[in-house]
Amino acid sequence: MAEHKTKYDRQLRIWGEQGQAALEKASICLLNCGPTGSETLKNLVLGGIGSITIVDGSKVEEGDLGNNFMVDESCIGQSKAKCVCSFLQELNDAVKAKFIEENPEELIKTNPSFFSQFTLVVATQLVEESMVKLDIICREANVMLIFARSYGLTGFVRISVKEHTVIESKPDHFLDDLRLNNPWPELTRFTETIDINVPDPVVHKHTPYVIILIKMADEWAKSHGGCLPATRDEKREFKEMIKSRMIAIDEDNYKEAIDASFKVFAPRGISSSLLHVINDPSAEVTSNSSDFWIMVAALKEFINNEGGGEAPLEGSIPDMTSSTELYVNLQKIYQAKAESDMLIVEQRVRDILKKIGRDTNSISKTKIKSFCKNARKLAVCRYRLLEDEFNSPVQPELQKYLTDDDYSIAVGFYVLLRAVDRFVTNFNSFPGQFEGVMDEDISRLKATAVGLLNDLGCNSSTLTEDLINEMCRYGAAELHAVSAFVGGIASQEIIKLITRQFIPMSGTFIFNGIDHKSQLLML
Amino acid sequence: MAKQISCSRSRDLDKLLLRSGNLVGPTFDPGTDLRNDLQEYAKVLVVGAGGLGCELLKDLAFSGFKNLEVIDMDRIDVSNLNRQFLFRFHDVGKPKAEVAAERVMERVNGVNIVPHFCRIEDKELDFYNDFSIIALGLDSVEARSYINSVVCSFLEYDADDNPREETIKPMVDGGTEGFKGHARVIMPGITPCFECTIWLFPPQVKFPLCTLAETPRTAAHCIEYAHLIKWDEVHDGKTFDPDDPEHMQWIYSEAVKRAELFGIPGVTYTLTQGVVKNIIPAIASTNAIISAACALETLKIASGCSKTLSNYLTYNGVDGLHTKVTEFEKDKDCLVCGPGILIELDTTISLKKFIDQLEDHPKLLLSRVSVSYRGKNLYMQAPAVLEEMTRSNLDKPLHELMDKCPKDIVHVTGAAGKSGSKQSCLRKLRVVFKVNDGVIDMDVANGA
Ligand SMILES: [Zn+2]
């Protein structure tokens, strides 16, 4: 146990015991264990994923020794799935590693129910037809799915999950929840007990900026008909007013107050993204609703009633120059308000559960508490079915990408990655896969790509000859460095999906290994 | 009849190295010669055998390079095992560089990796000059800064202040923290060096001592109080060792006591370790992404098989997925990658006096200075043997020690910065001797 904690220390600091427990419970299925798939799994195995099942029907060839670290000389002629599996097992004996020697494309065709046993399927190096089929299978079985592919100096990663909701999104920079422009009665009362004009210089420079700003905002409002600073001039004047109260130049608390004065000007109420979440049709809950949406429904009621337009208070304050006593007291006031908001939301959750006929205790208090603490940062991610995207991509976006210089290579690769799959259906090999037919392949790939663009209702002139040549040059090569990059991205997204922390990527990530100007395409 | 390109182990890489393309570097000359040259002549140094270094070695070994070296002074720790995939439990305590090199050689046939288990400062400058490309997998600003100054010291400028191409040693640098990272390409003299954009790495903010002593507010304040103040008060002269669990336990229990005294929540053992050791969270996936980008750039620089990153890639996976390429500009006045600080001297000045001047020079403020000229040690502070051998030079005129060359580049190493935050560094000086034209040299006239 202590060893477990030490071994995973550097990642526990990111996703905590809960995130780690989620990883250790997860079972992952990998389709195709070339370098892209192997590298994806390697990163997860090191982190202590619960179990892996590798599906690959091929045997190790000489060429595999040049791009896959999980196989070596002694593996030649043996099952690739078996060899990769045994190497991965060596990396972490806490992981349950299995393999199935079977062609994934066959498995998709013949045994669709196979996939329902997994938490998540990571499908690498599949062609379009198989991806579309697998996507539908996983969507119906409610299994998370992620596609990854490396192809020469390009590749892509695409998540496919019907809906992924996140409570602990842990954004990097997020405005503190201080309510400086909208203090609740206890905070106002506490502020009133403090005299910021106290003559003692030591006390004066240890008054926390929260108190200074609430007082100043109140003072300003009284002389401005109840309004807070709004125009640029008023904001400047407000800062000057704070500055004028300094009694020494080394008062860090006043400097902090000036720097934080924008928190007074920030609009009251909830953000547009949270508004979006509470107005989502899923917030109209039924007995089939997930815990997340039931809590959102309770949150919505809270905001519209007790919250007075605000979400439950987060309850923590940043560090600031202050005496210990004032800081600790202030902290307690914020905590108490957060606790009381949480209790109201909790009651509303229980009432909703009762109304929809579910066990009123089926959502734990800990979960509700975490939900309230993160209420302002909730995230909902939804992904289109691959089939829908392929048949009818979002036209305005597609048109934008096709005409925007920043996107020209990425969207070109997107089209060409699809075109090579049509190519292989028609000609039984990838363009440039074999020597001696390069010129022919280039013109064939061009015709295929033009046909594809026409099917999508797009002008084909945006695709450059250089990029078509480049795609043929790649000849479906799976380069190790590109695979490690693409696999790295895939494993990162898998971690976010499984821990339900942080926000997974949206759209399709197109890797551009030429100049690294990779892009996300929202199609 | 179509035949497969090759069934050799370079099956995939060959497509990139043997075939021509239009979106490639200006020097790209595809063919088997290129593949062979990469294997035979290209020599890459990987600095650091940690999270990034392990990945880099593997990625480079699969990117056509056969001659690799790796330098790292650390030994393997249990907390490395969640990402440093070349290490196993039974390796704990062994030198990272040695185990990493051995593991990659075991699995990738034909690659040769020479490990160096030592500090980067322990190597002679010539050691670094021997590589075609240097790839950095480090987690400290100081170490990056040092290697950067070494690599930039090889850079020479021509009479028009343009960098001489043959003296440009490319560097590829990666860094990660949690779900974030960067990869960059440094072409000294052409693209910004590490020092040109040092502002990208702001110094870590430290808590004021008065806050720790008088007005603690957070758990971290209580921990730092125990670490920076209480330890010295109680342990007479005994230095704190962050790797000693008993020491850490002591800090933790003192921090708990202080937190209780002030009513401050949140002191845990994990947090104590994090604060005291300044632990940066690290995971396998981010290291894999950043190292892969670095290795790919190394391959592109060496072969020209594609364009190169120009010049700074950031990756952020916290909120969705964001990658961005920024083209930073070189700082024309950079002390490290510029043509060098111009120093005008009299022909009579002794080496000793020259060294004294550097201590006071406002742009240098160097102490414990060692001087070398064209690879020859003029004066060395350490080791003692070298100091003794070079001591007699101190009283000789620098002009003579430089073979009466009217102007040339001199390399000096020493400790820079104010007391307390001193850092070893290497600086390149452009020394020019004043021509006296018969004017009486006042120093000589007065000094005799
Ligand atoms: Zn520079």
Tab-separated table of C-alpha atoms in Angstrom, chain A residues 228-509:
chain	number	residue	atom	x	y	z
A	228	LEU	CA	-20.690	49.443	-9.094
A	229	PRO	CA	-17.913	50.794	-11.339
A	230	ALA	CA	-18.763	49.965	-14.935
A	231	THR	CA	-16.943	52.250	-17.354
A	232	ARG	CA	-13.210	52.307	-17.826
A	233	ASP	CA	-12.985	55.698	-16.111
A	234	GLU	CA	-15.030	54.520	-13.148
A	235	LYS	CA	-12.853	51.451	-12.774
A	236	ARG	CA	-9.752	53.598	-12.788
A	237	GLU	CA	-11.306	55.946	-10.275
A	238	PHE	CA	-12.199	52.981	-8.064
A	239	LYS	CA	-8.583	51.816	-8.096
A	240	GLU	CA	-7.427	55.328	-7.234
A	241	MET	CA	-9.836	55.336	-4.323
A	242	ILE	CA	-8.283	52.130	-2.969
A	243	LYS	CA	-4.808	53.557	-3.443
A	244	SER	CA	-5.730	56.701	-1.526
A	245	ARG	CA	-6.437	54.611	1.572
A	246	MET	CA	-2.921	53.291	1.809
A	247	ILE	CA	-0.968	54.669	4.725
A	248	ALA	CA	2.404	53.244	3.734
A	249	ILE	CA	3.889	52.265	0.401
A	250	ASP	CA	4.688	48.698	1.464
A	251	GLU	CA	1.108	47.640	2.082
A	252	ASP	CA	0.866	44.434	0.077
A	253	ASN	CA	-2.776	43.962	1.004
A	254	TYR	CA	-3.693	47.199	-0.770
A	255	LYS	CA	-1.618	46.274	-3.793
A	256	GLU	CA	-3.466	42.964	-3.884
A	257	ALA	CA	-6.780	44.830	-3.572
A	258	ILE	CA	-5.942	46.990	-6.593
A	259	ASP	CA	-4.866	43.951	-8.615
A	260	ALA	CA	-8.017	42.074	-7.616
A	261	SER	CA	-10.407	44.995	-8.132
A	262	PHE	CA	-11.616	43.416	-11.388
A	263	LYS	CA	-13.334	40.836	-9.196
A	264	VAL	CA	-15.633	43.629	-8.028
A	265	PHE	CA	-16.455	44.567	-11.618
A	266	ALA	CA	-17.125	40.994	-12.734
A	267	PRO	CA	-20.761	40.357	-13.599
A	268	ARG	CA	-22.960	38.749	-10.972
A	269	GLY	CA	-24.704	35.445	-11.513
A	270	ILE	CA	-23.697	32.364	-13.455
A	271	SER	CA	-21.565	32.043	-16.580
A	272	SER	CA	-23.045	31.381	-19.996
A	273	SER	CA	-21.537	27.911	-20.034
A	274	LEU	CA	-23.239	26.977	-16.771
A	275	LEU	CA	-26.479	28.472	-18.078
A	276	HIS	CA	-26.075	26.181	-21.050
A	277	VAL	CA	-25.757	23.165	-18.768
A	278	ILE	CA	-28.789	23.930	-16.603
A	279	ASN	CA	-30.896	24.644	-19.681
A	280	ASP	CA	-29.929	21.359	-21.314
A	281	PRO	CA	-32.973	19.174	-22.035
A	282	SER	CA	-31.374	16.425	-19.909
A	283	ALA	CA	-31.918	18.608	-16.851
A	284	GLU	CA	-35.596	17.670	-17.171
A	285	VAL	CA	-35.057	14.499	-15.232
A	286	THR	CA	-36.832	11.148	-15.293
A	287	SER	CA	-36.225	7.923	-13.404
A	288	ASN	CA	-33.625	7.038	-16.052
A	289	SER	CA	-31.573	10.169	-15.589
A	290	SER	CA	-27.970	9.917	-14.432
A	291	ASP	CA	-26.857	11.176	-11.046
A	292	PHE	CA	-25.166	14.083	-12.791
A	293	TRP	CA	-28.365	15.353	-14.393
A	294	ILE	CA	-30.355	14.881	-11.200
A	295	MET	CA	-27.844	17.069	-9.422
A	296	VAL	CA	-28.011	19.585	-12.268
A	297	ALA	CA	-31.789	19.696	-11.870
A	298	ALA	CA	-31.333	20.430	-8.155
A	299	LEU	CA	-28.708	23.030	-8.986
A	300	LYS	CA	-31.065	24.730	-11.393
A	301	GLU	CA	-33.726	24.948	-8.692
A	302	PHE	CA	-31.174	26.341	-6.266
A	303	ILE	CA	-29.984	29.035	-8.687
A	304	ASN	CA	-33.546	30.088	-9.414
A	305	ASN	CA	-34.551	30.130	-5.742
A	306	GLU	CA	-32.219	30.263	-2.726
A	307	GLY	CA	-29.188	31.131	-4.845
A	308	GLY	CA	-30.757	34.309	-6.151
A	309	GLY	CA	-29.127	33.757	-9.520
A	310	GLU	CA	-25.839	32.459	-8.101
A	311	ALA	CA	-24.512	28.892	-7.942
A	312	PRO	CA	-23.689	27.349	-4.537
A	313	LEU	CA	-20.635	29.039	-3.074
A	314	GLU	CA	-17.383	27.184	-3.689
A	315	GLY	CA	-16.196	27.883	-0.160
A	316	SER	CA	-12.473	28.361	-0.551
A	317	ILE	CA	-10.474	31.556	-0.700
A	318	PRO	CA	-7.067	32.179	-2.206
A	319	ASP	CA	-4.112	33.053	-0.011
A	320	MET	CA	-3.795	36.770	0.589
A	321	THR	CA	-1.854	39.110	2.843
A	322	SER	CA	-3.636	39.061	6.170
A	323	SER	CA	-3.256	38.416	9.837
A	324	THR	CA	-3.741	34.753	10.614
A	325	GLU	CA	-6.835	35.439	12.671
A	326	LEU	CA	-8.689	37.466	10.047
A	327	TYR	CA	-7.783	35.025	7.337
A	328	VAL	CA	-8.918	31.985	9.288
A	329	ASN	CA	-12.162	33.700	10.290
A	330	LEU	CA	-12.816	34.738	6.734
A	331	GLN	CA	-12.162	31.195	5.598
A	332	LYS	CA	-14.712	29.901	8.104
A	333	ILE	CA	-17.368	32.328	6.861
A	334	TYR	CA	-16.882	31.170	3.269
A	335	GLN	CA	-16.898	27.535	4.358
A	336	ALA	CA	-20.064	27.944	6.386
A	337	LYS	CA	-21.902	29.523	3.474
A	338	ALA	CA	-20.714	26.770	1.143
A	339	GLU	CA	-21.920	24.166	3.641
A	340	SER	CA	-25.355	25.738	3.982
A	341	ASP	CA	-25.732	26.089	0.197
A	342	MET	CA	-24.738	22.462	-0.156
A	343	LEU	CA	-27.345	21.338	2.370
A	344	ILE	CA	-30.061	23.100	0.395
A	345	VAL	CA	-28.926	21.491	-2.838
A	346	GLU	CA	-28.747	18.145	-1.065
A	347	GLN	CA	-32.338	18.472	0.113
A	348	ARG	CA	-33.409	19.358	-3.405
A	349	VAL	CA	-31.539	16.327	-4.770
A	350	ARG	CA	-33.339	14.057	-2.282
A	351	ASP	CA	-36.698	15.601	-3.172
A	352	ILE	CA	-36.081	15.082	-6.874
A	353	LEU	CA	-34.996	11.484	-6.300
A	354	LYS	CA	-38.213	10.875	-4.408
A	355	LYS	CA	-40.295	12.496	-7.118
A	356	ILE	CA	-38.839	10.333	-9.866
A	357	GLY	CA	-39.246	7.246	-7.762
A	358	ARG	CA	-35.651	6.519	-6.844
A	359	ASP	CA	-33.996	5.745	-3.551
A	360	THR	CA	-33.520	9.142	-1.938
A	361	ASN	CA	-30.106	8.081	-0.670
A	362	SER	CA	-28.855	6.777	-3.988
A	363	ILE	CA	-26.597	9.787	-4.424
A	364	SER	CA	-24.039	10.149	-1.649
A	365	LYS	CA	-23.497	13.311	0.302
A	366	THR	CA	-19.811	13.288	-0.683
A	367	LYS	CA	-20.815	13.337	-4.318
A	368	ILE	CA	-23.265	16.197	-3.821
A	369	LYS	CA	-20.625	18.116	-1.914
A	370	SER	CA	-18.108	17.729	-4.708
A	371	PHE	CA	-20.780	18.662	-7.224
A	372	CYS	CA	-21.596	21.883	-5.354
A	373	LYS	CA	-17.949	22.800	-4.927
A	374	ASN	CA	-17.459	22.424	-8.673
A	375	ALA	CA	-20.864	23.702	-9.766
A	376	ARG	CA	-19.400	26.618	-11.703
A	377	LYS	CA	-17.049	24.332	-13.633
A	378	LEU	CA	-19.356	21.544	-14.805
A	379	ALA	CA	-18.752	20.264	-18.296
A	380	VAL	CA	-20.827	18.191	-20.693
A	381	CYS	CA	-19.167	16.705	-23.783
A	382	ARG	CA	-21.082	15.019	-26.574
A	383	TYR	CA	-19.696	13.385	-29.670
A	384	ARG	CA	-21.373	12.777	-33.002
A	385	LEU	CA	-21.556	9.283	-34.369
A	386	LEU	CA	-18.696	8.798	-36.810
A	387	GLU	CA	-21.177	7.765	-39.479
A	388	ASP	CA	-23.027	11.058	-39.118
A	389	GLU	CA	-19.844	13.065	-39.297
A	390	PHE	CA	-18.642	11.179	-42.344
A	391	ASN	CA	-21.937	11.446	-44.200
A	392	SER	CA	-22.824	14.981	-43.252
A	393	PRO	CA	-20.003	16.985	-41.706
A	394	VAL	CA	-20.937	20.321	-40.196
A	395	GLN	CA	-20.868	22.365	-43.383
A	396	PRO	CA	-20.097	25.855	-42.060
A	397	GLU	CA	-17.130	24.461	-40.127
A	398	LEU	CA	-15.886	22.453	-43.077
A	399	GLN	CA	-16.133	25.468	-45.375
A	400	LYS	CA	-14.292	27.566	-42.829
A	401	TYR	CA	-11.432	25.047	-42.558
A	402	LEU	CA	-11.159	24.703	-46.329
A	403	THR	CA	-10.663	28.424	-46.771
A	404	ASP	CA	-8.615	29.212	-43.653
A	405	ASP	CA	-4.828	29.085	-44.101
A	406	ASP	CA	-4.266	27.969	-40.519
A	407	TYR	CA	-6.342	24.878	-41.217
A	408	SER	CA	-5.326	24.077	-44.788
A	409	ILE	CA	-2.866	21.287	-43.990
A	410	ALA	CA	-4.990	19.827	-41.190
A	411	VAL	CA	-8.184	19.708	-43.219
A	412	GLY	CA	-6.187	18.390	-46.189
A	413	PHE	CA	-4.941	15.535	-44.042
A	414	TYR	CA	-8.460	14.922	-42.751
A	415	VAL	CA	-9.751	14.482	-46.284
A	416	LEU	CA	-6.750	12.423	-47.368
A	417	LEU	CA	-6.924	10.128	-44.342
A	418	ARG	CA	-10.436	9.295	-45.419
A	419	ALA	CA	-9.455	9.101	-49.063
A	420	VAL	CA	-6.753	6.469	-48.418
A	421	ASP	CA	-9.425	4.210	-46.935
A	422	ARG	CA	-11.530	4.520	-50.086
A	423	PHE	CA	-8.345	3.914	-52.043
A	424	VAL	CA	-7.629	0.676	-50.211
A	425	THR	CA	-11.181	-0.533	-50.848
A	426	ASN	CA	-10.757	0.078	-54.565
A	427	PHE	CA	-7.152	-0.929	-55.124
A	428	ASN	CA	-6.336	-3.357	-52.300
A	429	SER	CA	-3.360	-1.393	-51.053
A	430	PHE	CA	-2.682	2.013	-49.593
A	431	PRO	CA	-1.324	4.657	-51.976
A	432	GLY	CA	2.462	4.422	-52.074
A	433	GLN	CA	2.504	1.269	-50.005
A	434	PHE	CA	4.479	-0.472	-52.730
A	435	GLU	CA	7.332	0.710	-54.898
A	436	GLY	CA	7.133	1.354	-58.594
A	437	VAL	CA	3.592	2.608	-58.898
A	438	MET	CA	3.995	5.975	-57.243
A	439	ASP	CA	2.877	8.159	-60.151
A	440	GLU	CA	-0.144	6.018	-60.747
A	441	ASP	CA	-1.038	6.050	-57.059
A	442	ILE	CA	-0.731	9.818	-56.888
A	443	SER	CA	-3.240	10.359	-59.660
A	444	ARG	CA	-5.523	7.671	-58.244
A	445	LEU	CA	-5.411	9.221	-54.778
A	446	LYS	CA	-6.132	12.616	-56.260
A	447	ALA	CA	-9.164	11.284	-58.088
A	448	THR	CA	-10.353	9.528	-54.922
A	449	ALA	CA	-9.933	12.651	-52.792
A	450	VAL	CA	-11.714	14.818	-55.351
A	451	GLY	CA	-14.565	12.328	-55.445
A	452	LEU	CA	-14.782	12.387	-51.666
A	453	LEU	CA	-14.857	16.178	-51.537
A	454	ASN	CA	-17.546	16.264	-54.178
A	455	ASP	CA	-19.614	13.809	-52.147
A	456	LEU	CA	-19.309	16.211	-49.234
A	457	GLY	CA	-20.455	19.052	-51.455
A	458	CYS	CA	-17.129	20.834	-51.399
A	459	ASN	CA	-14.879	22.464	-53.924
A	460	SER	CA	-11.905	20.198	-54.483
A	461	SER	CA	-9.445	22.885	-55.575
A	462	THR	CA	-8.345	23.451	-51.970
A	463	LEU	CA	-6.405	20.215	-51.831
A	464	THR	CA	-2.810	20.841	-52.910
A	465	GLU	CA	-0.780	18.533	-55.149
A	466	ASP	CA	2.048	18.737	-52.614
A	467	LEU	CA	-0.079	17.267	-49.870
A	468	ILE	CA	-1.398	14.497	-52.118
A	469	ASN	CA	2.197	13.638	-53.054
A	470	GLU	CA	3.141	13.714	-49.409
A	471	MET	CA	0.352	11.299	-48.507
A	472	CYS	CA	1.533	8.852	-51.171
A	473	ARG	CA	5.108	9.214	-49.979
A	474	TYR	CA	3.961	8.084	-46.518
A	475	GLY	CA	2.685	4.817	-47.985
A	476	ALA	CA	0.796	3.989	-44.765
A	477	ALA	CA	4.056	4.000	-42.773
A	478	GLU	CA	3.597	3.817	-39.021
A	479	LEU	CA	6.577	5.824	-37.778
A	480	HIS	CA	7.535	5.279	-34.198
A	481	ALA	CA	7.795	8.927	-33.142
A	482	VAL	CA	4.449	9.774	-34.742
A	483	SER	CA	2.857	6.719	-33.125
A	484	ALA	CA	4.266	7.720	-29.747
A	485	PHE	CA	2.785	11.188	-30.160
A	486	VAL	CA	-0.625	10.005	-31.361
A	487	GLY	CA	-0.681	7.192	-28.790
A	488	GLY	CA	0.337	9.682	-26.106
A	489	ILE	CA	-2.597	11.916	-26.970
A	490	ALA	CA	-4.952	8.931	-27.024
A	491	SER	CA	-3.816	7.716	-23.591
A	492	GLN	CA	-4.117	11.222	-22.159
A	493	GLU	CA	-7.718	11.442	-23.350
A	494	ILE	CA	-8.462	7.949	-22.042
A	495	ILE	CA	-7.236	8.986	-18.602
A	496	LYS	CA	-9.562	11.988	-18.628
A	497	LEU	CA	-12.506	9.878	-19.753
A	498	ILE	CA	-11.946	7.205	-17.117
A	499	THR	CA	-11.112	9.419	-14.143
A	500	ARG	CA	-13.936	11.781	-15.098
A	501	GLN	CA	-11.589	14.603	-14.307
A	502	PHE	CA	-10.409	17.364	-16.638
A	503	ILE	CA	-12.150	17.970	-19.947
A	504	PRO	CA	-11.568	15.572	-22.846
A	505	MET	CA	-10.888	16.943	-26.311
A	506	SER	CA	-13.757	17.649	-28.636
A	507	GLY	CA	-13.846	17.042	-32.381
A	508	THR	CA	-11.124	15.265	-34.342
A	509	PHE	CA	-7.490	15.967	-33.550
